Coordinates of C-alpha atoms in Angstrom, one line a residue:
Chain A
X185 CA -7.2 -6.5 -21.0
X186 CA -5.3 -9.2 -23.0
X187 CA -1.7 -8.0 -22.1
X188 CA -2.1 -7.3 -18.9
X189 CA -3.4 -10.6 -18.4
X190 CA -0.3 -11.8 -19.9
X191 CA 2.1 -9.9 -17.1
X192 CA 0.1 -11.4 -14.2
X193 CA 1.1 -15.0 -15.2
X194 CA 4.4 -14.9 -14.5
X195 CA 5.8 -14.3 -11.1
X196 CA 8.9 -13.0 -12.8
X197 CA 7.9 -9.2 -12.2
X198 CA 7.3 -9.6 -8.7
X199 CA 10.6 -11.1 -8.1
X200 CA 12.0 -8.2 -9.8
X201 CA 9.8 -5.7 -7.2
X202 CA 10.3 -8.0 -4.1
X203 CA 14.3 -7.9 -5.0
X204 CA 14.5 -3.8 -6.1
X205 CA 11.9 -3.0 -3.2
X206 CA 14.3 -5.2 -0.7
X207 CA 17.6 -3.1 -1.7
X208 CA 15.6 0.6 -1.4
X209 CA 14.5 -0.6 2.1
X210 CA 18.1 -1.9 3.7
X211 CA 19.7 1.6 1.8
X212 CA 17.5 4.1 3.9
X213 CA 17.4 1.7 7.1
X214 CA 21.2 1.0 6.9
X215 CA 22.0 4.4 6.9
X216 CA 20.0 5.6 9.7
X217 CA 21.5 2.8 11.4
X218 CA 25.0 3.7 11.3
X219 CA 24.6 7.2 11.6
X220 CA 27.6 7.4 8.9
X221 CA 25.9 10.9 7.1
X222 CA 25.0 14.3 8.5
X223 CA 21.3 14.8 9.4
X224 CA 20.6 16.4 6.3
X225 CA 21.6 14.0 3.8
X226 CA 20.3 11.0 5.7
X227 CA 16.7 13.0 4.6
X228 CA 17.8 12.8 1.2
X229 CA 18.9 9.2 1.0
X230 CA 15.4 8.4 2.9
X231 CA 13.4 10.8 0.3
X232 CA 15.3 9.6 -2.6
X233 CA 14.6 6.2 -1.8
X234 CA 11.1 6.3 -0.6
X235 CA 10.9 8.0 -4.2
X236 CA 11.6 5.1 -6.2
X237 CA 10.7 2.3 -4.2
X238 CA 7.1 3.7 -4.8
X239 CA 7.6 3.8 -8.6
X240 CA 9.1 0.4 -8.5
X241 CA 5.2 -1.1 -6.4
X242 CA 3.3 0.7 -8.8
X243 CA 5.3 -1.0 -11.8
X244 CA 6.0 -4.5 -10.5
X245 CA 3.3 -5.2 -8.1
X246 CA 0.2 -2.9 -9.6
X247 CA 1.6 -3.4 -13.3
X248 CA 0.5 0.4 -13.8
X249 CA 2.5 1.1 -17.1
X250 CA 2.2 4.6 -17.9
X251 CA 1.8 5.4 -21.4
X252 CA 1.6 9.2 -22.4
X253 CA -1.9 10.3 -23.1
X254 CA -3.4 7.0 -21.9
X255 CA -6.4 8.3 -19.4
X256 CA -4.0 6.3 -16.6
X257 CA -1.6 8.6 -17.1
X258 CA -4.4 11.9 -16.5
X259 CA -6.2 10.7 -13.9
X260 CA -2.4 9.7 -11.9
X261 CA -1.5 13.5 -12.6
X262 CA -4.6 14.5 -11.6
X263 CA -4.9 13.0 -8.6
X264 CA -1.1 13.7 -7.7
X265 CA -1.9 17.3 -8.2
X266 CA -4.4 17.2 -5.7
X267 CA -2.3 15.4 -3.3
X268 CA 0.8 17.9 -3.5
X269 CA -1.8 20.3 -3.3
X270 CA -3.3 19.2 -0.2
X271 CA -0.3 18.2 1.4
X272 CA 1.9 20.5 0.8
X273 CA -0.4 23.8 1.4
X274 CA -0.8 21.8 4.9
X275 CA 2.8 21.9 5.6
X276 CA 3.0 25.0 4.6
X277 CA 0.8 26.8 6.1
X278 CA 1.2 25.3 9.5
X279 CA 5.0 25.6 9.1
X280 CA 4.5 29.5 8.5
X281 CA 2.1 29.9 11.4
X282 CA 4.0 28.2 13.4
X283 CA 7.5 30.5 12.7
X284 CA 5.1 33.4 13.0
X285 CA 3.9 32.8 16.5
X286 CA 7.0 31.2 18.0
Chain B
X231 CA -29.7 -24.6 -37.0
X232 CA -26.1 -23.3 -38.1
X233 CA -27.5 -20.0 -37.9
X234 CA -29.3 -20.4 -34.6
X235 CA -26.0 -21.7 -33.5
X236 CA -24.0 -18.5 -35.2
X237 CA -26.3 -16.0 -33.5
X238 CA -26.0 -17.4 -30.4
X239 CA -21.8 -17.9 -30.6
X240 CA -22.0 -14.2 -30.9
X241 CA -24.3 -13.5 -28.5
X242 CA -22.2 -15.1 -26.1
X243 CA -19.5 -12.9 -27.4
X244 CA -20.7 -9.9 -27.3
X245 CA -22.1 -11.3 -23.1
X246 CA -18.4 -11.9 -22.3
X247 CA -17.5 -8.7 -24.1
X248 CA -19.9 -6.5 -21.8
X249 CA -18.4 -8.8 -18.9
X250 CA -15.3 -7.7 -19.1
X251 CA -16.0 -4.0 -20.1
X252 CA -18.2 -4.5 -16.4
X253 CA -15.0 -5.3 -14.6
X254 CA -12.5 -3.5 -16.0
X255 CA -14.7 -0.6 -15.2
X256 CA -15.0 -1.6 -11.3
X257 CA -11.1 -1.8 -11.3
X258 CA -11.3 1.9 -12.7
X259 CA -13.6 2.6 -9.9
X260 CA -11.3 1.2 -7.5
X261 CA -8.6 3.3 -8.4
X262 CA -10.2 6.4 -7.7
X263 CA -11.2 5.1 -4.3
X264 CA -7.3 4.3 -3.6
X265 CA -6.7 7.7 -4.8
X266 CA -9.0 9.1 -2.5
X267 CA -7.7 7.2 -0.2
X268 CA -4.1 7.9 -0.5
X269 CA -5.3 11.7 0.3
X270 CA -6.6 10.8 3.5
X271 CA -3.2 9.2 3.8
X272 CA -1.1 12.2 2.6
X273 CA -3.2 14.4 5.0
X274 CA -2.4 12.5 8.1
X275 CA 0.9 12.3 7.1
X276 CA 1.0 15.8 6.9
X277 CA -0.6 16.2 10.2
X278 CA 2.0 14.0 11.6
X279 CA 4.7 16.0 9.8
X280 CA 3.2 18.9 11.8
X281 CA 3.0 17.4 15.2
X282 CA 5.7 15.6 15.2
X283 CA 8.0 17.9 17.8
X284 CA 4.8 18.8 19.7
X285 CA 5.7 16.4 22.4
X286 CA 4.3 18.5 25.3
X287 CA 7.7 17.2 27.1
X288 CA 6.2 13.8 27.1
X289 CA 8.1 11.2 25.1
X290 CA 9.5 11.6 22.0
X291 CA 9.9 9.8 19.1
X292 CA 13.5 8.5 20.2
X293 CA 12.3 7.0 22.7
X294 CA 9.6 5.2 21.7
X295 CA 10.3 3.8 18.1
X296 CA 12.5 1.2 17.5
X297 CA 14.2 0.7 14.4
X298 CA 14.4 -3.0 14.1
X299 CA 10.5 -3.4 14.9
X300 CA 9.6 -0.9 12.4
X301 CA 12.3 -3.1 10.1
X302 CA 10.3 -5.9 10.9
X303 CA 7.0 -4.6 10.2
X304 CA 8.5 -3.3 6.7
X305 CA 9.7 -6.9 6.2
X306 CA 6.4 -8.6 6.4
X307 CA 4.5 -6.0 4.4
X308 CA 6.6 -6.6 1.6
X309 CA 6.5 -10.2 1.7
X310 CA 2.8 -10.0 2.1
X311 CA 2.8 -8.1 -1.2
X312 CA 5.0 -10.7 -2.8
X313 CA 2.9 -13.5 -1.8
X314 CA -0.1 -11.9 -3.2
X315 CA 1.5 -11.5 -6.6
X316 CA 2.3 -15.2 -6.3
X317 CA -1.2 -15.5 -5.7
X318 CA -2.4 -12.9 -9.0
X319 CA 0.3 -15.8 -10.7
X320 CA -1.9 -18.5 -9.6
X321 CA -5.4 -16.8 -10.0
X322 CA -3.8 -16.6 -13.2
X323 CA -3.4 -20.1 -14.4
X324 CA -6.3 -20.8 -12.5
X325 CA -5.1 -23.1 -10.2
X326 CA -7.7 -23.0 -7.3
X327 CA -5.0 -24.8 -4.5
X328 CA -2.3 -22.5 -5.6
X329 CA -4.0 -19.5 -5.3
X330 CA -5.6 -20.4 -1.6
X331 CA -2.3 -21.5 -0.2
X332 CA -0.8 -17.9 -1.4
X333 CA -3.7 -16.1 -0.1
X334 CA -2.9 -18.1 3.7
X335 CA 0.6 -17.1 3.4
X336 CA -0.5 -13.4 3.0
X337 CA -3.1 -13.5 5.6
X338 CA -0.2 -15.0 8.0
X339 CA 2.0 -11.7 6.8
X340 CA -0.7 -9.6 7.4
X341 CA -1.7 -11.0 10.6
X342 CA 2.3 -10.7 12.1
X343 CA 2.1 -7.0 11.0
X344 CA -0.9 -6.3 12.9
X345 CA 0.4 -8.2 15.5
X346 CA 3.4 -6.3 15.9
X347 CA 1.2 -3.0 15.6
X348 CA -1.5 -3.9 18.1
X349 CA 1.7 -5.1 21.0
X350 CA 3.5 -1.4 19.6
X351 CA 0.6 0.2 20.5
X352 CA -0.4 -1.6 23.5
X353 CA 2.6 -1.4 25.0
X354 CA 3.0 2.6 24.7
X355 CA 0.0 2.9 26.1
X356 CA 0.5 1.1 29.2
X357 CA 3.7 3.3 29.7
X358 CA 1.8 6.5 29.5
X359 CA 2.4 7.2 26.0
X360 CA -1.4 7.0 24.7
X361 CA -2.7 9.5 22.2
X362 CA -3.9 11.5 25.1
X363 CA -0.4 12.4 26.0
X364 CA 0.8 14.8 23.3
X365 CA -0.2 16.3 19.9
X366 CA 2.9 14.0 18.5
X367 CA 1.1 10.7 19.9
X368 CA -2.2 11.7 18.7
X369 CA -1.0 12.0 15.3
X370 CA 0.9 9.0 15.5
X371 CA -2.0 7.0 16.6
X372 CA -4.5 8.6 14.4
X373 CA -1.9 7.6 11.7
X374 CA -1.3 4.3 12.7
X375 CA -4.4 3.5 13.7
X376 CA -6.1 4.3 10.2
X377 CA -3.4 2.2 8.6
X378 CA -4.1 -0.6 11.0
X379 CA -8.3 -0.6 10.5
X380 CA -7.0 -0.7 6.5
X381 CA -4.9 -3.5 6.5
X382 CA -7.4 -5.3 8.9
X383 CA -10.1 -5.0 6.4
X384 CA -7.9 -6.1 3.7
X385 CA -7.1 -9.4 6.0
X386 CA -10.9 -9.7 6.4
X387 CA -11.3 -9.9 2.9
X388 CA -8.7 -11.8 2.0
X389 CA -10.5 -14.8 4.2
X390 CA -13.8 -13.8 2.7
X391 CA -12.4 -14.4 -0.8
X392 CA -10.3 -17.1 0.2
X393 CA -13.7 -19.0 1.6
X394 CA -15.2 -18.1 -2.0
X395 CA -12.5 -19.3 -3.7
X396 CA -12.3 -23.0 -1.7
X397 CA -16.6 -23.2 -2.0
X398 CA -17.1 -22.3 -5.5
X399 CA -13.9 -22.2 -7.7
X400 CA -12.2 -19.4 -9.3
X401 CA -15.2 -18.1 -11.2
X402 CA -14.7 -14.7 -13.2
X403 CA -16.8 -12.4 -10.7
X404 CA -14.3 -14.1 -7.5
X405 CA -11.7 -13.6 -10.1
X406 CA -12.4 -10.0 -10.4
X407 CA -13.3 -9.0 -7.1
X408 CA -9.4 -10.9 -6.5
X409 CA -7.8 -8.5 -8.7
X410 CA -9.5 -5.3 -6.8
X411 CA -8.0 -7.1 -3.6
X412 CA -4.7 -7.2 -5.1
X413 CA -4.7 -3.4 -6.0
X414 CA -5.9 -2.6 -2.0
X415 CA -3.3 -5.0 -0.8
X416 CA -0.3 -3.3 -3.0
X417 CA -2.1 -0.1 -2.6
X418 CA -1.1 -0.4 1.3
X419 CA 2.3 -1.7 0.8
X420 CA 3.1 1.8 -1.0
X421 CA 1.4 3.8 1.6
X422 CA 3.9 2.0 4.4
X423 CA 6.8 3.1 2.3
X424 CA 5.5 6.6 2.9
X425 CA 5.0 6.0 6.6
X426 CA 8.4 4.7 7.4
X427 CA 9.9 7.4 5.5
X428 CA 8.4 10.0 7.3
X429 CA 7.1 9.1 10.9
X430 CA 10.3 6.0 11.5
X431 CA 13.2 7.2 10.3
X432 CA 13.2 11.0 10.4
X433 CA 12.3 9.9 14.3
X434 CA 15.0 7.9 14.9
X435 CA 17.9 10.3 13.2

């Protein structure tokens, strides 16, 4: 309770965010802009950025510090189990029955 | 005397103690919400990721997203999120003016965000590109639209706190029910990153 009351009174952390989160948003939209990469690595700029723009909310603006074997840390894993599970089985079961009867 | 005083300091303590064991367990309560929400979220995206060349040779996604609006709409989001954090800053060293003027400025965010969304939106519709049109649009709007009723709730709470926080101070239960706000508010932020990165650009490659 104590220390994370400490990281709120600053606005120094959300500088940090706002500036990081700023730079991973003109990098994916920049690129799409100018068309300058093939198709295929224009996904992988977007994903890779997408990626660690997300890590870089839940650190600077939710302050979720993830220490190993705190009960965070399990229920984050958890959930993003269940997540990659449900999402992904979508994908790829629509994507196979949709090769399949094309 | 002394000792009726001692008893009572620790009373007090142990009161404050169950307090904050109270909200600390409503913030872990609203985490599994926003987990559970973020599933709905992956799920639609998912669906979306599906549909999206299911145009039925109505419009496609090149022609109907634009990449500056969805720049834009990325734009005040994030400064939405950062002016709630000013806000948390604020709520912090409980300074009641602060902390109102931050919570406008975020409402004013949000509001240009669903602005933009609700003229997006409007406007396709009136060309012909409703959700009726194609399995692509009726993801789309199924997506957006679920986003859209989100951050409109968060905008409507962010008044209703806002009117607590100008009638009664910042008490410890506003205080708390602030920080759950804060997590909702952020919480959406990160799901937008999502939705650019897959409905916006992959459409507009």
């Amino acid at each position: 309770m104590a220390p994370q009351r400490r990281t709120n009174v600053t606005p120094k952390p959300y500088l940090i965010g706002v500036v990081l989160a700023l730079v991973l948003t003109v990098i994916p939209f920049g690129v799409v802009a100018s068309r300058a990469l093939p198709p295929k690595q224009i996904f992988v700029v977007i994903g890779a950025a997408a990626i660690v723009q997300i890590v870089v909310h839940l650190r600077f603006f939710l302050h979720l510090e993830l220490k190993p074997s705190s009960p965070n840390q399990r229920i984050a894993l958890c959930f993003a189990v269940v997540l990659l599970m449900l999402a992904g089985g979508t994908l790829w079961i629509m994507f196979n029955l949709h090769d399949r009867t094309m | 005397m002394t000792d009726g005083a001692v008893t009572a300091g620790i009373g007090d303590q142990i009161e404050a103690e169950a307090a904050n064991r109270a909200i600390d367990e409503r913030a872990y309560g609203f985490w599994i919400y926003l987990m559970s929400d973020a599933i709905i979220f992956a799920l639609l995206l998912a669906t979306f990721a599906v549909m999206s060349h299911s145009t039925a040779d109505g419009p496609s996604s090149h022609a109907l997203f634009r990449l500056s609006h969805a720049f834009a709409k990325t734009m005040l989001l994030l400064a939405s999120s950062t002016t709630f954090g000013f806000a948390s800053v604020a709520i912090a060293a409980e300074q009641c003016r602060r902390t109102l003027a931050w919570l406008s400025v975020t409402f004013l965010f949000g509001l240009g965000f669903i602005a933009m969304e609700i003229s997006e939106f409007h406007a396709m519709a009136v060309a012909g590109a409703g959700p009726w049109r194609s399995g692509f649009l009726s993801a789309l709007f199924t997506l957006n639209g679920t986003y859209g009723a989100h951050v409109s709730v968060g905008l409507i709470l962010i008044v209703v706190l806002g009117c607590e926080v100008a009638r009664r101070g910042l008490n410890p239960f506003v205080v708390s029910r602030l920080r759950r706000l804060g997590l909702f508010w952020h919480f959406l932020d990160i799901v937008w990153i999502a939705i650019f990165s897959i409905v916006y650009l992959p459409g507009l490659i």
